[in-house]
Coordinates of C-alpha atoms in Angstrom, one line a residue:
M590 CA 82.4 -140.4 -59.9
S591 CA 82.5 -142.7 -61.9
S592 CA 84.3 -145.3 -63.5
L593 CA 85.1 -145.6 -67.6
P594 CA 83.1 -149.0 -69.2
D595 CA 86.6 -151.8 -69.1
T596 CA 87.8 -151.8 -72.4
P597 CA 87.5 -154.9 -74.7
D598 CA 90.7 -157.2 -74.7
L599 CA 92.3 -157.3 -78.4
P600 CA 91.8 -160.3 -79.8
A601 CA 95.2 -162.2 -80.6
R602 CA 96.5 -163.4 -84.0
P603 CA 96.1 -167.4 -83.9
D604 CA 99.0 -168.5 -84.1
P605 CA 100.7 -169.2 -87.5
T606 CA 101.6 -173.1 -87.4
R607 CA 97.9 -174.2 -89.2
R608 CA 98.3 -170.7 -91.2
F609 CA 101.6 -172.0 -92.9
A610 CA 100.5 -175.8 -92.5
L611 CA 97.4 -175.3 -94.7
A612 CA 99.6 -173.8 -96.6
G613 CA 102.0 -175.4 -97.7
A614 CA 99.5 -179.0 -97.5
G615 CA 97.7 -176.4 -100.6
F616 CA 100.8 -175.3 -102.7
L617 CA 101.3 -179.7 -103.2
A618 CA 98.0 -180.6 -104.3
V619 CA 98.5 -178.0 -106.7
V620 CA 101.3 -180.1 -107.3
V621 CA 99.6 -183.2 -106.7
A622 CA 96.5 -181.9 -109.3
I623 CA 98.7 -180.9 -111.8
Y624 CA 100.0 -184.2 -112.0
L625 CA 97.1 -186.0 -112.6
A626 CA 95.1 -183.7 -114.9
F627 CA 97.8 -183.1 -117.4
V628 CA 100.5 -186.0 -116.7
T629 CA 98.8 -189.0 -116.4
T630 CA 95.2 -189.0 -119.0
E631 CA 95.5 -188.8 -122.3
A632 CA 93.4 -185.8 -122.7
G633 CA 95.8 -183.8 -120.7
Q634 CA 98.7 -185.7 -122.5
R635 CA 97.2 -185.1 -125.5
I636 CA 96.2 -181.3 -125.4
E637 CA 99.7 -180.0 -123.3
N638 CA 102.1 -181.4 -126.0
A639 CA 100.1 -179.6 -128.7
A640 CA 100.7 -176.6 -127.2
L641 CA 104.7 -177.6 -127.1
H642 CA 104.7 -178.9 -130.5
A643 CA 104.8 -175.4 -131.5
S644 CA 107.5 -174.2 -129.7
S645 CA 109.4 -175.9 -133.0
L646 CA 107.0 -173.4 -135.3
R647 CA 108.6 -170.7 -133.2
A648 CA 110.7 -168.0 -134.9
D649 CA 114.5 -168.9 -134.5
S650 CA 115.0 -165.3 -132.9
V651 CA 111.9 -165.2 -130.3
R652 CA 113.4 -169.1 -129.0
A653 CA 116.9 -167.0 -129.0
D654 CA 115.3 -164.7 -126.6
S655 CA 113.5 -166.4 -124.1
L656 CA 116.8 -168.9 -124.6
A657 CA 119.1 -166.1 -123.0
Y658 CA 116.4 -165.6 -120.8
L659 CA 117.5 -168.8 -119.5
N660 CA 120.7 -168.8 -119.8
Q661 CA 120.8 -166.8 -117.0
V662 CA 119.2 -169.7 -114.3
S663 CA 122.3 -172.0 -114.5
I664 CA 123.7 -173.9 -111.8
V665 CA 126.2 -170.5 -111.2
T666 CA 123.4 -168.4 -110.6
F667 CA 121.8 -170.3 -108.6
V668 CA 124.5 -170.8 -106.1
A669 CA 125.3 -166.6 -105.5
A670 CA 121.1 -166.0 -105.0
M671 CA 121.7 -169.0 -102.0
T672 CA 124.9 -166.8 -101.2
A673 CA 122.9 -163.8 -101.3
V674 CA 119.8 -164.8 -99.4
A675 CA 122.6 -167.1 -96.5
L676 CA 124.1 -162.7 -96.4
V677 CA 121.5 -160.9 -96.1
G678 CA 119.7 -163.6 -93.7
L679 CA 123.8 -162.5 -91.9
L680 CA 123.5 -159.0 -91.8
R681 CA 120.2 -158.8 -89.8
R682 CA 120.9 -161.0 -87.6
R683 CA 118.6 -164.0 -88.7
A684 CA 121.3 -166.6 -89.7
G685 CA 119.4 -169.0 -89.4
L686 CA 116.8 -167.9 -91.3
G687 CA 119.2 -167.3 -94.1
V688 CA 120.3 -171.4 -93.9
L689 CA 117.0 -172.6 -93.2
A690 CA 116.7 -170.1 -97.1
V691 CA 118.6 -171.2 -98.6
G692 CA 118.0 -175.9 -97.7
V693 CA 114.5 -174.3 -99.0
M694 CA 115.9 -173.5 -101.7
G695 CA 118.7 -176.4 -102.5
S696 CA 115.5 -179.1 -101.4
A697 CA 113.5 -177.8 -104.0
A698 CA 115.9 -177.9 -106.2
L699 CA 116.4 -181.4 -105.9
V700 CA 113.0 -182.8 -106.1
A701 CA 112.2 -181.9 -108.3
Q702 CA 114.8 -182.8 -110.5
A703 CA 114.6 -186.4 -108.3
S704 CA 110.4 -185.5 -109.7
K705 CA 110.8 -186.3 -113.2
V706 CA 112.5 -190.0 -112.5
V707 CA 110.3 -190.4 -109.4
L708 CA 107.1 -190.4 -110.6
P709 CA 106.7 -191.8 -114.0
R710 CA 104.6 -190.2 -117.8
P711 CA 101.9 -192.8 -119.1
E712 CA 102.9 -193.5 -122.7
L713 CA 99.4 -192.9 -123.9
L714 CA 100.4 -191.5 -127.0
E715 CA 102.4 -191.5 -129.6
G716 CA 104.8 -189.1 -131.2
P717 CA 108.2 -188.3 -131.1
A718 CA 110.6 -189.0 -128.4
W719 CA 111.1 -185.0 -127.7
L720 CA 107.5 -184.4 -127.3
L721 CA 106.6 -187.6 -125.6
R722 CA 109.0 -187.4 -123.0
N723 CA 108.7 -187.2 -119.1
S724 CA 109.4 -183.2 -117.4
F725 CA 107.1 -182.8 -114.7
P726 CA 108.5 -180.8 -112.4
S727 CA 110.3 -178.6 -114.3
G728 CA 113.6 -177.8 -112.9
T729 CA 114.5 -174.4 -113.8
A730 CA 111.1 -173.0 -112.8
T731 CA 111.6 -173.8 -109.2
V732 CA 115.0 -172.4 -108.9
A733 CA 112.9 -169.5 -110.4
A734 CA 110.1 -169.4 -108.0
S735 CA 112.5 -171.0 -104.7
I736 CA 115.1 -168.0 -105.4
G737 CA 111.8 -165.2 -105.1
I738 CA 110.0 -167.7 -101.7
A739 CA 113.3 -167.2 -100.2
A740 CA 113.6 -163.9 -101.1
L741 CA 110.8 -163.7 -99.2
M742 CA 111.4 -165.3 -95.9
V743 CA 114.3 -163.1 -95.7
V744 CA 114.3 -160.0 -96.8
P745 CA 113.1 -156.9 -93.9
D746 CA 109.0 -157.0 -93.5
R747 CA 109.3 -152.9 -94.6
L748 CA 110.1 -154.1 -98.3
R749 CA 108.2 -157.0 -98.9
W750 CA 106.0 -155.4 -101.7
L751 CA 109.4 -154.4 -103.8
T752 CA 110.8 -158.6 -102.7
L753 CA 107.2 -159.7 -104.3
V754 CA 106.8 -157.6 -107.1
A755 CA 110.3 -159.0 -108.7
A756 CA 109.6 -163.6 -107.9
A757 CA 107.0 -162.6 -109.6
A758 CA 108.4 -161.6 -112.4
L759 CA 110.8 -163.6 -112.2
A760 CA 108.6 -167.2 -111.8
A761 CA 106.4 -165.9 -114.5
V762 CA 109.2 -164.7 -117.3
I763 CA 110.9 -168.4 -117.3
G764 CA 108.7 -169.6 -116.9
Q765 CA 106.4 -168.4 -119.7
A766 CA 111.1 -169.3 -121.5
T767 CA 110.7 -172.5 -121.1
Q768 CA 107.9 -173.1 -122.6
V769 CA 108.6 -171.3 -126.1
T770 CA 112.1 -172.8 -125.3
G771 CA 110.2 -176.1 -125.4
W772 CA 111.7 -176.9 -123.0
H773 CA 108.8 -177.2 -120.5
R774 CA 105.1 -178.0 -120.7
A775 CA 103.0 -175.3 -118.9
S776 CA 102.4 -178.2 -115.6
D777 CA 105.6 -178.6 -115.7
V778 CA 106.2 -174.7 -114.7
L779 CA 103.8 -174.7 -112.7
G780 CA 104.1 -178.3 -111.3
G781 CA 107.7 -176.4 -110.1
V782 CA 106.0 -173.2 -108.8
A783 CA 103.5 -174.7 -106.7
L784 CA 106.8 -177.4 -105.1
A785 CA 109.3 -174.2 -104.6
A786 CA 106.4 -172.9 -102.3
A787 CA 104.7 -176.7 -100.8
F788 CA 109.0 -175.8 -100.1
G789 CA 108.7 -172.8 -98.8
C790 CA 105.3 -173.2 -95.9
A791 CA 107.1 -176.6 -94.9
G792 CA 110.6 -173.7 -94.3
L793 CA 108.3 -171.2 -91.9
L794 CA 106.0 -174.3 -90.5
A795 CA 109.8 -175.5 -88.4
L796 CA 109.9 -171.6 -88.1
A797 CA 106.8 -171.1 -86.4
R798 CA 107.3 -174.7 -84.3
I799 CA 110.9 -173.6 -82.6
G800 CA 108.6 -170.3 -82.3
Y801 CA 110.5 -168.2 -84.4
V802 CA 107.8 -166.4 -86.2
Q803 CA 105.8 -162.6 -84.5
P804 CA 103.1 -160.9 -85.4
S805 CA 104.9 -156.9 -87.7
A806 CA 103.2 -154.4 -87.7
I807 CA 104.8 -153.5 -91.3
G808 CA 104.6 -157.0 -92.7
R809 CA 102.2 -156.6 -95.2
V810 CA 102.1 -155.4 -98.5
H811 CA 99.8 -152.6 -99.5
P812 CA 96.6 -153.9 -100.8
R813 CA 97.7 -152.0 -104.2
V814 CA 100.0 -154.3 -105.0
F815 CA 98.1 -157.1 -104.9
S816 CA 96.2 -155.1 -106.8
A817 CA 98.5 -153.9 -109.5
L818 CA 99.1 -157.7 -110.2
M819 CA 95.9 -159.3 -109.9
I820 CA 95.2 -157.4 -112.7
V821 CA 97.9 -158.3 -114.6
V822 CA 96.9 -161.5 -114.0
A823 CA 94.0 -160.9 -115.2
G824 CA 94.7 -159.7 -117.9
S825 CA 96.8 -162.6 -118.8
I826 CA 94.4 -165.2 -118.0
A827 CA 91.9 -163.6 -120.2
L828 CA 93.3 -163.3 -122.8
G829 CA 94.7 -167.1 -122.7
I830 CA 91.1 -168.1 -122.2
F831 CA 90.1 -165.9 -125.6
L832 CA 92.0 -167.4 -127.8
V833 CA 91.2 -171.0 -126.1
A834 CA 87.5 -169.9 -127.1
A835 CA 88.2 -168.5 -130.4
L836 CA 89.6 -171.4 -131.6
L837 CA 86.5 -174.1 -130.4
V838 CA 83.9 -171.6 -131.3
F839 CA 85.9 -171.1 -134.9
P840 CA 87.2 -174.4 -136.6
L841 CA 88.4 -172.1 -139.4
L842 CA 90.7 -170.4 -136.7
R843 CA 93.1 -174.1 -137.4
T844 CA 93.2 -173.5 -140.8
P845 CA 96.7 -174.3 -142.3
G846 CA 97.8 -177.1 -140.6
D847 CA 99.3 -176.5 -136.8
A848 CA 97.3 -174.0 -136.4
D849 CA 95.7 -175.3 -133.3
S850 CA 99.0 -175.9 -131.8
V851 CA 100.1 -171.6 -132.5
F852 CA 96.7 -171.1 -130.8
L853 CA 98.2 -173.1 -127.3
H854 CA 101.0 -173.3 -127.0
T855 CA 100.9 -168.8 -127.3
A856 CA 97.5 -169.5 -124.9
S857 CA 99.9 -172.3 -122.5
N858 CA 101.9 -169.5 -121.9
L859 CA 99.8 -166.5 -120.9
V860 CA 98.1 -168.7 -118.6
T861 CA 100.9 -170.2 -116.8
F862 CA 101.7 -166.9 -117.0
G863 CA 99.5 -165.0 -114.2
L864 CA 98.9 -168.1 -112.6
S865 CA 102.5 -168.5 -112.2
T866 CA 102.1 -165.2 -109.9
V867 CA 99.5 -165.9 -108.4
V868 CA 101.1 -168.7 -107.1
I869 CA 104.4 -166.1 -105.3
A870 CA 101.1 -164.1 -104.7
A871 CA 99.9 -166.0 -102.8
F872 CA 102.9 -167.5 -100.6
A873 CA 103.5 -163.5 -100.2
W874 CA 100.2 -163.2 -98.6
V875 CA 100.1 -166.1 -96.2
I876 CA 103.7 -164.9 -94.4
Q877 CA 102.8 -161.0 -94.1
P878 CA 101.6 -160.7 -90.5
Y879 CA 104.7 -161.9 -89.6
T880 CA 108.0 -161.1 -89.2
L881 CA 110.2 -164.5 -89.6
G882 CA 113.8 -165.4 -87.7
T883 CA 113.1 -163.3 -84.5
S884 CA 111.4 -165.6 -80.9
G885 CA 110.1 -162.2 -78.8
A886 CA 111.0 -158.7 -78.6
P887 CA 113.2 -157.3 -81.2
T888 CA 116.4 -157.0 -80.1
V889 CA 117.9 -153.4 -80.2
G890 CA 119.8 -151.9 -83.8
D891 CA 117.8 -154.6 -85.3
A892 CA 116.2 -154.1 -88.0
D893 CA 112.5 -154.2 -88.3
D894 CA 112.7 -153.1 -84.1
S895 CA 109.3 -152.3 -84.8
A896 CA 107.7 -154.5 -87.2
A897 CA 107.6 -157.1 -84.3
I898 CA 104.8 -158.6 -80.9
P899 CA 105.9 -161.0 -79.3
F900 CA 103.0 -163.4 -79.1
R901 CA 102.6 -162.6 -75.3
E902 CA 101.6 -158.9 -76.2
L903 CA 99.5 -159.0 -78.3
D904 CA 95.8 -158.3 -75.4
D905 CA 98.2 -155.1 -74.2
A906 CA 99.6 -153.8 -78.3
T907 CA 97.8 -152.6 -81.0
V908 CA 98.8 -154.4 -84.7
D909 CA 98.7 -151.6 -87.9
P910 CA 96.7 -154.1 -90.1
E911 CA 98.6 -151.5 -93.0

């Protein structure tokens, strides 16, 4: 009687510790690179100050609309968001995860505010004080991004795709609004969003170190969601680059006075909108293979019963990539 060939063992998914550490280092490197390129160099300051100057040329109605968005990001709403995140963790019987996510939010916001005081902004240019002030990174952008990052951490795996769309929209819209009102430069916004993602990865790393990260069969965001977001990103960034290219190719567009600032301001808004979305999508991609806040087999009644598969059982289990 012939025997069937041995079935090869399924490769075990790698421990998430290295994945989270590399992602966190990458996000932090983005923060440092943006700071060095746009805050500490004369060319970076000149470009961004020219764009920031154009915010004063915006119509009052446009600035008022953006200010209305920013008024929604307050201490009260931030505390409410923290409470909601903690409550979701509690309802999912993962109170520790909720507390950790709240810690990520608070730490990112505090460090963003402290950084504006600690990080120097060399006086490389002359101009009015409001135009030369130190504003890196944006606390408002950090808060908005950290809300989305924390939400991605605590929601049930099957809802990550919806949370990703909402988180990306929140970070992108608030970041764009801070520029329209003249509160912040593009580098401030991107630095704040990347800083929030870096703190999110630090929280993930802490979870992985204590064994509260497990593979998930349903945590992956459908590729179509990522594709849709990337289409929006590509369109936004491409239009921003086109405006800058047109300004360089056709010098007449720089007249009348301040026209170049308006072009730069619009371009920076578009590029920042796209890149903020990229950062949030990248964080979602980092966590999607895993379910967070559980160690080993899920308990009976857990909302993600079918999602978690202990690492020690991976040799005998098949994880659906979708």
